[in-house]
XYZ file of C-alpha atoms in Angstrom:
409
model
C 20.730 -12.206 50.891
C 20.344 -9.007 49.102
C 20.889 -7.618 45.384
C 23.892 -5.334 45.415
C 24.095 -4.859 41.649
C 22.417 -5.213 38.361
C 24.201 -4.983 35.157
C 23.373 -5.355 32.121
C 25.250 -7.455 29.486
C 24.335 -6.827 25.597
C 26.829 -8.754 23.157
C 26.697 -10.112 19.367
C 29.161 -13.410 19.067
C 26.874 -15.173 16.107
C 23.579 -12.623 17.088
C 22.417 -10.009 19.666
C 21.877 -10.998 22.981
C 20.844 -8.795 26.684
C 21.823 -10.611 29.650
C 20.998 -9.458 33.008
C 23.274 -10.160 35.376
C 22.171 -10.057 39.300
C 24.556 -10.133 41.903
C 24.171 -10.748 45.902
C 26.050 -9.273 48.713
C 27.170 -12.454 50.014
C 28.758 -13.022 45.925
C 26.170 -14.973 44.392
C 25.321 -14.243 41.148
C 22.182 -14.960 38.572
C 21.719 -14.657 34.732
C 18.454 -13.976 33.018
C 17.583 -13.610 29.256
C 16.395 -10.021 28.372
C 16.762 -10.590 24.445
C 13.996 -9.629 22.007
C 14.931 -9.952 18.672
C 15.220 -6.546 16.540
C 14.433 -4.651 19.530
C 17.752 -5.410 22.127
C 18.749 -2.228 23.195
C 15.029 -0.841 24.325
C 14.776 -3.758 26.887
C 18.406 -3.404 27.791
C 17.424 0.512 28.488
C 14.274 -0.742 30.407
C 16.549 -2.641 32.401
C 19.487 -0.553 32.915
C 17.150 3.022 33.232
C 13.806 1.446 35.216
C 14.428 -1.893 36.671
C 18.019 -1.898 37.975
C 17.682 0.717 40.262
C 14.360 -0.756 41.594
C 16.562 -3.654 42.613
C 19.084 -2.832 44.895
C 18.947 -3.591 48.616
C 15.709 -6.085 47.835
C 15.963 -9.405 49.154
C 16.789 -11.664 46.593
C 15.106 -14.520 47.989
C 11.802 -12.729 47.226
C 11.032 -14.025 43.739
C 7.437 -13.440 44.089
C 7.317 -10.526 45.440
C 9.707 -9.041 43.303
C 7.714 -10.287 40.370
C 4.543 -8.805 41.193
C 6.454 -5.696 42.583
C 7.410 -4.986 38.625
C 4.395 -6.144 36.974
C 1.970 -4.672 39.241
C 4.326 -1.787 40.252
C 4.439 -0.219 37.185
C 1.469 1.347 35.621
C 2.258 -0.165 32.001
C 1.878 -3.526 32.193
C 2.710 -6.189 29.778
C 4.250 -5.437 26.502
C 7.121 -7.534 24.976
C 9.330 -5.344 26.394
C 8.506 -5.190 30.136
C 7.512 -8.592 30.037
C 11.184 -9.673 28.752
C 12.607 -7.063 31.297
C 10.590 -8.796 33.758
C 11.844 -12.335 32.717
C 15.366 -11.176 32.843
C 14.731 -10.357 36.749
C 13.035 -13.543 37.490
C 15.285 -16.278 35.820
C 18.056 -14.218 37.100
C 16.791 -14.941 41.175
C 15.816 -18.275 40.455
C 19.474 -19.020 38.872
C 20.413 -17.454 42.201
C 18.209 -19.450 44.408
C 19.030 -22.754 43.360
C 22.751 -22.153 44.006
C 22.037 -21.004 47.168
C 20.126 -24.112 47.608
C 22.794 -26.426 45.644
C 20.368 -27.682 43.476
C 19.521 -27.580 40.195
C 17.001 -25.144 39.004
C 14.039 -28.269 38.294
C 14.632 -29.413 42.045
C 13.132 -26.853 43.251
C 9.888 -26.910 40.808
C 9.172 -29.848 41.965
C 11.978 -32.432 40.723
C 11.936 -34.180 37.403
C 8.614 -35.531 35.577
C 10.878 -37.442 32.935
C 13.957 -37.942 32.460
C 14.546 -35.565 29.423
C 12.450 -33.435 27.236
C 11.915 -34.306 23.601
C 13.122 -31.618 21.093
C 12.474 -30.855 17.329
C 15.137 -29.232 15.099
C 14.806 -27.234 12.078
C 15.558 -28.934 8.551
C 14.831 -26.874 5.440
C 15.589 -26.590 1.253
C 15.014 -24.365 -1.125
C 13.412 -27.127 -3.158
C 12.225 -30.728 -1.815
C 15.727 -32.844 -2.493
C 17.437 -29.880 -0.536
C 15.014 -30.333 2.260
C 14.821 -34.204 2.365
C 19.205 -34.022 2.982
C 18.504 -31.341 5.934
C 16.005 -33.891 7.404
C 18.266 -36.686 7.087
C 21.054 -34.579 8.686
C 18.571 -33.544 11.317
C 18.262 -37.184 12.010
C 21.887 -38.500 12.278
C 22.416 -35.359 14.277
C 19.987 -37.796 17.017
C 16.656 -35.340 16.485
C 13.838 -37.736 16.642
C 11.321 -34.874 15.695
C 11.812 -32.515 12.464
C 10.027 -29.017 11.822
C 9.881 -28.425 8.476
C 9.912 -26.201 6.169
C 10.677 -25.372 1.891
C 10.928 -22.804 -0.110
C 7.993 -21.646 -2.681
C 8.190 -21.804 -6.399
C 8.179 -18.050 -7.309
C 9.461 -16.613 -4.139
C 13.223 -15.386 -3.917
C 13.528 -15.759 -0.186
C 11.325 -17.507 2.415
C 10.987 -17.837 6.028
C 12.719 -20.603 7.913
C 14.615 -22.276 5.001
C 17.841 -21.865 6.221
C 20.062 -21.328 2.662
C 17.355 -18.784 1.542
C 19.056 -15.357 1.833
C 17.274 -12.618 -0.141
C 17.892 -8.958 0.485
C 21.684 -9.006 1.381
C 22.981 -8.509 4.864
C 25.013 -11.149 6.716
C 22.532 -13.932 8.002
C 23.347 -14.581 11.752
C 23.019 -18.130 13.738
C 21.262 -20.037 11.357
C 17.705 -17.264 11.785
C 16.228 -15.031 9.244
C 17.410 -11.911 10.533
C 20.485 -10.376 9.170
C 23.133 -7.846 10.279
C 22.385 -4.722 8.581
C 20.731 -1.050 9.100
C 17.502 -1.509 7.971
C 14.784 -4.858 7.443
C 15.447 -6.695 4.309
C 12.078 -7.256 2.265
C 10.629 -10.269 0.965
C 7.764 -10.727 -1.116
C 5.472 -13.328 -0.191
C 2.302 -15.244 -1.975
C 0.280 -17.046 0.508
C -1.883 -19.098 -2.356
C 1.157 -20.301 -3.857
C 2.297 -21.592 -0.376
C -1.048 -23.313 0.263
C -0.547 -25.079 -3.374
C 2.841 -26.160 -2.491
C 3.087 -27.036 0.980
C 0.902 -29.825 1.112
C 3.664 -31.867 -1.950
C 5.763 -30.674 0.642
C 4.677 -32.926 3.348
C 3.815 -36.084 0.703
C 7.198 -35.963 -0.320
C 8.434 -36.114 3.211
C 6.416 -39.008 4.195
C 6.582 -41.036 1.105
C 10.804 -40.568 2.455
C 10.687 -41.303 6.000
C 7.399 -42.872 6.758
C 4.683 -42.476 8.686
C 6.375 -42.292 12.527
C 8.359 -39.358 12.286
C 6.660 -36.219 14.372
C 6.871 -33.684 11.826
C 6.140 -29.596 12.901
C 5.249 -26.806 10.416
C 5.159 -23.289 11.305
C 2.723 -20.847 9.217
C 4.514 -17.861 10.672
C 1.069 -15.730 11.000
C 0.871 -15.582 7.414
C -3.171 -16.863 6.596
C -6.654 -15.513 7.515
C -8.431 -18.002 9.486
C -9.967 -19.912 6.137
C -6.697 -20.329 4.459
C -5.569 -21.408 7.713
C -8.778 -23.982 8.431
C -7.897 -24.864 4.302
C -3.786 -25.921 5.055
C -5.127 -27.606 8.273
C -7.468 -29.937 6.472
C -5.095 -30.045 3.195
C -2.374 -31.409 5.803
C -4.254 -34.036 7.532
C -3.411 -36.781 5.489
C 0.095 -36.492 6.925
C -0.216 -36.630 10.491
C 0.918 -33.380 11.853
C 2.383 -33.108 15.359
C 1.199 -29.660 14.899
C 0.506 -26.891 12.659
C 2.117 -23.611 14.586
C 1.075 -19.912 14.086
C -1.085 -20.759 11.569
C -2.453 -17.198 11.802
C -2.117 -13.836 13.495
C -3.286 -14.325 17.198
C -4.292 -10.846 18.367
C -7.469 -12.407 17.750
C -8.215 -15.104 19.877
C -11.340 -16.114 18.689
C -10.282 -16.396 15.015
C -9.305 -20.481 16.055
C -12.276 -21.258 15.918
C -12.777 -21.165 12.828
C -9.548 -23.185 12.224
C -10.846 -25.578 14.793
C -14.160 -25.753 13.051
C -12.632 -27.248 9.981
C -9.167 -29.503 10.675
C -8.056 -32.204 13.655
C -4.416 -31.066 12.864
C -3.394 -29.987 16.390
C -2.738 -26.693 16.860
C 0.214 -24.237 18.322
C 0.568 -20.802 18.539
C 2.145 -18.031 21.305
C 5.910 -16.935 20.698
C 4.343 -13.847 20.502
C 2.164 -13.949 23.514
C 3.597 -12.100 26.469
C 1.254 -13.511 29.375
C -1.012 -15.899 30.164
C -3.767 -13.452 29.764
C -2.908 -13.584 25.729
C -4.254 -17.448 25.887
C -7.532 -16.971 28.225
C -10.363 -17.927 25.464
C -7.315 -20.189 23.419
C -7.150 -22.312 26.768
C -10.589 -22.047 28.019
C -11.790 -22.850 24.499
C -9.397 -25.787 24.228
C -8.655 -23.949 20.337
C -4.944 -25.115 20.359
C -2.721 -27.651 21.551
C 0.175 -26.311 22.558
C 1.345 -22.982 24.181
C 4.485 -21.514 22.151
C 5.998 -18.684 24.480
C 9.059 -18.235 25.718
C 10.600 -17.871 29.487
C 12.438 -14.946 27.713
C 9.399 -13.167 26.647
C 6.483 -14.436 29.055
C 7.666 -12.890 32.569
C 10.385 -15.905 33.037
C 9.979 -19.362 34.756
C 7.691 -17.497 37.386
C 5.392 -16.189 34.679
C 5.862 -19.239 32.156
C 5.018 -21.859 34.974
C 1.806 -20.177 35.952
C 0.871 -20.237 32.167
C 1.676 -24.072 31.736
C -0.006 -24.769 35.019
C -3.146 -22.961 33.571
C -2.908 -24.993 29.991
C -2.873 -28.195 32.093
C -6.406 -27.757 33.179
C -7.450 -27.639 29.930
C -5.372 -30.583 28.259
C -2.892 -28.147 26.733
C 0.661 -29.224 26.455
C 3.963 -27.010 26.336
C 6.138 -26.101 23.047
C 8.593 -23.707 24.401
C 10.142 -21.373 21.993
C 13.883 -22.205 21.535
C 15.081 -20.550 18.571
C 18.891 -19.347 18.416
C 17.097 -15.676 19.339
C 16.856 -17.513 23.058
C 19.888 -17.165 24.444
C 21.688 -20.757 25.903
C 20.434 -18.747 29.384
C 16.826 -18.385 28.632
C 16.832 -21.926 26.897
C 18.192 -23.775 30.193
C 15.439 -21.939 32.535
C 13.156 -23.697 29.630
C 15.001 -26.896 30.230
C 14.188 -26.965 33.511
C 10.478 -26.491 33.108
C 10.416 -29.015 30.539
C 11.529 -31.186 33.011
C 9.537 -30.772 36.185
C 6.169 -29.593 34.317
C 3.421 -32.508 33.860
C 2.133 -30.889 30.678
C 5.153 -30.722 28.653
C 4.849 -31.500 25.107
C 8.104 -30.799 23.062
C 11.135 -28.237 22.963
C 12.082 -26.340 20.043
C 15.650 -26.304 19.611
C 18.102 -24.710 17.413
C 22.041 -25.338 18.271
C 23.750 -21.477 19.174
C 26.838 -20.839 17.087
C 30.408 -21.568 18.500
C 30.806 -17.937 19.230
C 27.853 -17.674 20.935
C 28.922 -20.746 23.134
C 32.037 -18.884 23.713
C 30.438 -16.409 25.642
C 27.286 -18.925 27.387
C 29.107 -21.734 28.667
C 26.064 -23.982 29.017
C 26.013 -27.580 30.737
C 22.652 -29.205 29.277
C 23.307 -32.219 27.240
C 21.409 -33.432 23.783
C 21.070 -37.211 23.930
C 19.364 -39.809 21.465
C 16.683 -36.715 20.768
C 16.292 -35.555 24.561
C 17.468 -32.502 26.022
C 18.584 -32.344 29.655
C 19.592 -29.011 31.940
C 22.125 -31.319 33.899
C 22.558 -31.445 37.576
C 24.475 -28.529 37.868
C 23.185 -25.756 40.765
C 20.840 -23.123 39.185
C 20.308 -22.798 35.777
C 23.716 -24.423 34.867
C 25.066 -21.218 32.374
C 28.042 -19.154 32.849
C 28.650 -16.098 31.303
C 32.353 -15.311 30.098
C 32.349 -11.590 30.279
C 35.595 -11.109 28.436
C 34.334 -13.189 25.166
C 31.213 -11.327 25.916
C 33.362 -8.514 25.548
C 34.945 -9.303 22.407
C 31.569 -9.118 20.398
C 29.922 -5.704 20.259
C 26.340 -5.013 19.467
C 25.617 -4.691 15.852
C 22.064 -3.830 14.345
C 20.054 -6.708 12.949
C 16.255 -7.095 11.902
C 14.220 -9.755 11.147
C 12.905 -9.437 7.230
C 9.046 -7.486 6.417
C 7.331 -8.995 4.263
C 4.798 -6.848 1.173
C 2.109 -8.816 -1.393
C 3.479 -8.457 -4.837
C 1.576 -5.349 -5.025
C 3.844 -3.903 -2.053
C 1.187 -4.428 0.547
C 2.869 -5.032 4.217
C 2.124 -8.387 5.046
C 2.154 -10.573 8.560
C 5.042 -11.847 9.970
């Protein structure tokens, strides 16, 4: 069984996607997620200009091989964008081994360790009533874990709340990012977020009591101490976990957050290997490992990182926003599934359009997703829909202090 072609798929039905599309010379064919939000078109060039030729005549059955073979091959190694390219390659000849095998992709990691993964949604207000109606949508919509998040008094436009929309441009599939030539900017005050935040939370309690798992995500936005500070200020209402509480380039500034708080801890959607987590892990400083299958060197990459957090007590939190195509969020299905350590899935619901092109066959039940039984990943591509929505540039917002300082994001 060997790759005959490559090709590259980039469309924009409700956002960007890159879809690699891998097909054998006895017809069978794989998809893999290549997306990486703001930046589509360099991995689609890495894929189109480095890696497809590298692929042809190889046997397709090879996954390791072929994994090592482009991360050790190349002298660059690493880097969102190889590391997505990468991805793209591997979920692609897993999709393609499981239907060989006529199994579902999870079979063949081992079979199922539940029988469906637990996933959080997204509710969010510009004020506190706004948000407390997007949780209790959340909820009849069957989520039985909310992440959330408000806007700040003082501050136009902020991250994650959904019907904040600051700096013009369309907003695309329910994300930040918006369809237009250059980043929007946002202004941003972290000490009026660490004032507010914690009403935030009281308010949602003093609602829906103490059993919901409830998720906030700091977005990289505090030094360690302000970070340690929202941690402790946040106890009192029973995190499932605080995520990205700071920028993670530095791996030993958790500690200091772990020094001062018990609210459990998640960070990584940034993190391109496991080598990104080795003192995070070995230190036990967080709880949960964030990346992506899209952006972490696919299910071969992603399951050697979970095996490695499993050692050390550390549960999975996939990434699953809508900038995960439905193909990189069933390979992260099937993890989910098979994986001891799993912890929860992120998940945002794609647009129509986008399902218009993805034909997907997992299921959302009574708060549990499933990847269904279907061989491989269980996503089609409809290249004609696909077709029908060209690429269009889109950016995720910077963010400046109110003296114009560039901030994290």
């Amino acid at each position: 069984m060997r790759i005959a072609s490559a090709d590259v798929v980039v469309t924009s039905p409700a956002r960007n996607f890159v879809t690699l599309v891998i097909t054998t010379d006895d017809g069978l064919t794989g998809l893999g997620d290549a997306t990486l939000n703001g930046r589509e078109l360099s991995v689609a060039s890495y894929l189109r200009d480095h890696v497809a030729p590298l692929l042809e005549g190889r046997d397709a059955s090879r996954i390791e091989d072929t994994w090592q073979y482009l991360y050790r091959g190349a002298y660059w190694r690493r880097g969102p964008v190889t590391m997505a390219a990468v991805a793209a390659v591997d979920t692609a000849l897993w999709d393609i081994k499981a239907k060989a095998a006529g199994m579902p992709l999870y079979q063949l990691l081992g079979g199922a360790s539940r029988t469906g993964a637990l996933a959080y949604g997204h509710a969010s207000g510009r004020d506190v009533p706004e948000l407390l109606d997007s949780v209790r949508a959340h909820l009849e919509r069957g989520y039985r874990a909310i992440r959330v998040q408000t806007g700040i008094p003082g501050l136009d436009s902020v991250y994650g709340v959904a019907s904040s929309a600051a700096g013009g441009g369309e907003r695309y599939d329910y994300e930040p990012a918006r369809r237009r030539p250059l980043p929007a900017e946002e202004t941003w005050d972290t000490r009026a977020y660490l004032r507010h935040v914690p009403t935030v939370f009281e308010a949602v309690r003093a609602e829906f009591g103490p059993g919901l798992p409830l998720l906030h995500d700091g977005h990289h936005r505090m030094t360690p101490i302000q970070a340690a500070r929202l941690g402790k200020d946040l106890e009192p209402y029973d995190l499932f976990w605080l995520e990205d509480a700071t920028p993670a380039e530095d791996q030993t500034a958790l500690r200091l957050i772990r020094q001062h708080t018990t609210t459990p801890l998640a960070i990584g959607e940034v993190f391109n290997s496991a080598h990104d987590y080795t003192v995070l892990l070995q230190e036990r400083l967080i709880d949960y490992v964030r990346s992506a299958v899209t952006h972490a060197g696919g299910v071969t990459g992603l399951r050697r990182l979970l095996d490695m957090a499993g050692h050390f007590g550390i549960r999975s939190g996939i990434h699953g926003p809508t900038d995960i195509s439905p193909v990189g969020m069933a390979a992260a299905l099937h993890l989910d599934l098979a994986v001891h350590n799993f912890g929860i899935q992120e998940y945002m619901r794609h647009a129509p359009e986008t399902l218009e092109v993805f034909r997907t066959s997992f299921t959302f039940t009574d708060g549990l997703l499933h990847p269904s039984d279907t061989p491989g990943l269980g996503v089609g591509l409809d290249l004609a829909a696909a077709e029908r929505f060209p690429y269009a540039p889109a950016y995720l917002p910077v963010n400046r202090l109110a003296d114009g300082t560039v901030h994290d994001w």
